[in-house]
Short mmCIF file of C-alpha atoms in Angstrom, two decimals:
data_model
loop_
_atom_site.label_atom_id
_atom_site.label_comp_id
_atom_site.label_asym_id
_atom_site.label_seq_id
_atom_site.Cartn_x
_atom_site.Cartn_y
_atom_site.Cartn_z
CA UNK A 1171 84.82 130.69 149.11
CA UNK A 1172 85.58 132.59 152.12
CA UNK A 1173 83.91 135.83 152.47
CA UNK A 1174 86.05 139.05 152.71
CA UNK A 1175 87.22 140.42 156.45
CA UNK A 1176 87.82 144.00 156.97
CA UNK A 1177 91.22 143.69 159.27
CA UNK A 1178 92.03 140.06 158.26
CA UNK A 1179 93.71 138.41 155.35
CA UNK A 1180 93.10 134.78 155.04
CA UNK A 1181 95.04 132.16 152.84
CA UNK A 1182 94.63 128.56 152.44
CA UNK A 1183 97.50 126.23 151.31
CA UNK A 1184 98.04 122.61 151.71
CA UNK A 1185 95.48 122.25 154.14
CA UNK A 1186 96.78 125.10 156.64
CA UNK A 1187 94.69 128.20 156.75
CA UNK A 1188 96.42 131.20 157.89
CA UNK A 1189 94.65 134.17 159.40
CA UNK A 1190 96.85 137.11 159.12
CA UNK A 1191 95.61 140.30 161.10
CA UNK A 1192 96.24 143.50 159.80
CA UNK A 1193 98.58 145.80 162.18
CA UNK A 1194 96.81 146.80 165.36
CA UNK A 1195 97.81 149.45 167.62
CA UNK A 1196 97.75 153.16 166.52
CA UNK A 1197 97.94 151.91 162.80
CA UNK A 1198 94.38 150.63 163.17
CA UNK A 1199 93.23 153.99 164.65
CA UNK A 1200 95.05 155.73 161.52
CA UNK A 1201 93.22 153.14 158.90
CA UNK A 1202 89.92 154.07 160.69
CA UNK A 1203 90.46 157.62 160.53
CA UNK A 1204 91.18 157.37 156.71
CA UNK A 1205 88.31 155.00 155.83
CA UNK A 1206 85.72 156.05 158.44
CA UNK A 1207 86.60 159.50 159.37
CA UNK A 1208 86.51 158.75 163.08
CA UNK A 1209 87.82 156.38 165.45
CA UNK A 1210 85.43 153.99 167.49
CA UNK A 1211 86.43 151.99 170.52
CA UNK A 1212 85.07 148.92 169.42
CA UNK A 1213 87.07 147.22 166.64
CA UNK A 1214 85.51 144.60 164.17
CA UNK A 1215 88.82 142.30 164.48
CA UNK A 1216 87.79 141.45 167.81
CA UNK A 1217 84.67 139.64 166.25
CA UNK A 1218 86.19 138.86 162.83
CA UNK A 1219 88.72 136.53 164.30
CA UNK A 1220 86.13 134.39 165.78
CA UNK A 1221 84.02 134.36 162.69
CA UNK A 1222 86.72 133.48 160.58
CA UNK A 1223 87.73 130.52 162.78
CA UNK A 1224 84.01 129.16 162.74
CA UNK A 1225 84.09 129.62 158.94
CA UNK A 1226 87.26 127.88 158.56
CA UNK A 1227 86.06 125.24 161.14
CA UNK A 1228 83.60 124.33 158.38
CA UNK A 1229 85.79 123.78 155.59
CA UNK A 1230 86.92 120.28 155.24
CA UNK A 1231 89.76 121.10 153.21
CA UNK A 1232 91.29 122.89 156.29
CA UNK A 1233 92.93 120.77 158.69
CA UNK A 1234 95.00 123.45 160.85
CA UNK A 1235 94.37 127.10 161.48
CA UNK A 1236 97.10 129.55 161.87
CA UNK A 1237 96.67 133.06 163.60
CA UNK A 1238 99.36 135.39 163.09
CA UNK A 1239 99.89 139.17 162.86
CA UNK A 1240 100.85 140.95 159.26
CA UNK A 1241 103.85 142.92 159.63
CA UNK A 1242 106.12 143.33 162.96
CA UNK A 1243 103.49 142.72 165.74
CA UNK A 1244 100.77 140.05 166.40
CA UNK A 1245 98.49 142.36 167.99
CA UNK A 1246 98.91 145.32 170.53
CA UNK A 1247 96.28 147.94 171.55
CA UNK A 1248 96.33 151.28 170.55
CA UNK A 1249 97.54 154.22 172.91
CA UNK A 1250 94.76 156.29 174.02
CA UNK A 1251 95.64 159.29 172.02
CA UNK A 1252 93.48 162.28 170.88
CA UNK A 1253 90.31 161.56 168.66
CA UNK A 1254 89.56 158.37 170.94
CA UNK A 1255 85.48 158.08 171.14
CA UNK A 1256 84.25 158.22 174.77
CA UNK A 1257 82.77 154.66 176.13
CA UNK A 1258 79.51 153.64 174.15
CA UNK A 1259 77.44 151.21 175.62
CA UNK A 1260 76.35 149.70 172.60
CA UNK A 1261 80.13 149.51 171.14
CA UNK A 1262 80.99 147.93 174.72
CA UNK A 1263 78.30 145.50 174.35
CA UNK A 1264 79.57 144.60 170.80
CA UNK A 1265 83.40 144.51 172.15
CA UNK A 1266 82.26 142.01 174.86
CA UNK A 1267 79.96 139.76 172.45
CA UNK A 1268 83.00 139.79 169.83
CA UNK A 1269 85.50 138.77 172.36
CA UNK A 1270 83.29 135.93 173.79
CA UNK A 1271 82.38 134.91 170.44
CA UNK A 1272 86.09 134.75 169.19
CA UNK A 1273 87.42 132.86 172.44
CA UNK A 1274 84.63 130.13 172.16
CA UNK A 1275 85.35 129.76 168.50
CA UNK A 1276 88.89 128.96 169.16
CA UNK A 1277 88.07 126.64 172.24
CA UNK A 1278 85.31 124.78 170.16
CA UNK A 1279 87.47 124.29 167.07
CA UNK A 1280 88.12 120.66 166.41
CA UNK A 1281 91.25 121.73 164.38
CA UNK A 1282 94.42 122.83 165.82
CA UNK A 1283 94.72 126.60 166.32
CA UNK A 1284 98.23 127.66 166.33
CA UNK A 1285 99.32 131.30 167.43
CA UNK A 1286 102.35 132.21 165.10
CA UNK A 1287 103.75 135.43 167.27
CA UNK A 1288 105.76 137.35 165.22
CA UNK A 1289 106.27 140.45 167.53
CA UNK A 1290 104.40 141.94 170.26
CA UNK A 1291 101.46 140.24 171.68
CA UNK A 1292 99.95 142.59 174.44
CA UNK A 1293 96.40 142.70 176.13
CA UNK A 1294 93.82 141.22 173.71
CA UNK A 1295 96.94 139.87 171.66
CA UNK A 1296 98.21 137.68 174.76
CA UNK A 1297 94.61 136.32 175.39
CA UNK A 1298 94.29 135.06 171.77
CA UNK A 1299 98.01 133.61 172.27
CA UNK A 1300 97.15 131.85 175.31
CA UNK A 1301 93.66 130.90 173.85
CA UNK A 1302 95.17 128.78 171.17
CA UNK A 1303 96.27 125.09 171.14
CA UNK A 1304 99.75 125.73 170.28
CA UNK A 1305 101.92 128.60 170.52
CA UNK A 1306 105.12 129.18 167.91
CA UNK A 1307 107.05 132.40 169.01
CA UNK A 1308 109.59 134.60 167.22
CA UNK A 1309 112.84 135.16 169.41
CA UNK A 1310 112.01 138.58 169.78
CA UNK A 1311 108.27 138.07 170.61
CA UNK A 1312 106.86 139.65 173.46
CA UNK A 1313 103.61 138.42 175.33
CA UNK A 1314 102.35 140.64 177.87
CA UNK A 1315 98.96 141.01 179.64
CA UNK A 1316 98.46 144.97 180.41
CA UNK A 1317 95.88 147.08 181.41
CA UNK A 1318 98.00 150.03 180.47
CA UNK A 1319 98.22 150.49 176.75
CA UNK A 1320 101.28 152.91 176.14
CA UNK A 1321 104.20 152.66 174.16
CA UNK A 1322 106.45 153.44 176.94
CA UNK A 1323 105.22 150.21 179.05
CA UNK A 1324 105.59 147.94 176.06
CA UNK A 1325 109.21 149.25 175.68
CA UNK A 1326 110.08 148.47 179.21
CA UNK A 1327 108.63 144.97 179.15
CA UNK A 1328 110.57 144.43 175.92
CA UNK A 1329 113.86 145.35 177.65
CA UNK A 1330 113.08 143.34 180.63
CA UNK A 1331 112.27 140.31 178.74
CA UNK A 1332 115.54 140.80 176.67
CA UNK A 1333 117.53 141.56 179.84
CA UNK A 1334 116.31 138.25 181.24
CA UNK A 1335 117.20 136.30 178.24
CA UNK A 1336 120.51 137.67 177.78
CA UNK A 1337 121.17 136.39 181.35
CA UNK A 1338 120.52 132.64 180.38
#
């Protein structure tokens, strides 16, 4: 029996474990405000993905792990809107440790880990995609590494990708 994860939904069917990530970005901020009353910089999802992969790695019924987003995106960072807490050294440390643990879990997993990219995969999302063994992407998927996390930048990147695809 798998443990419960806050921002992940895990299903196992026919030897395939699917880790579905709840929508990220500003939707994640909204969920945090509603459930916790405040917004933190560190999202448990960064750590939970690694913990889930480690748990599934030990399940002999699981032959393949699929990582995907639930909804119309894989993973995008939130915009830096109002209500964002300033940097907190403890949260920064937790974030760093969570990221390291997640990437190590993907790399060390003997089972194939497949990224099923169903939309935008930006920043941490693109890192997750490229850490996986295989990538299956929707035609409309956007994979981008960006330090500027604004919807305007994401729109521009999406437009550029679409224009390039149309030229082919």
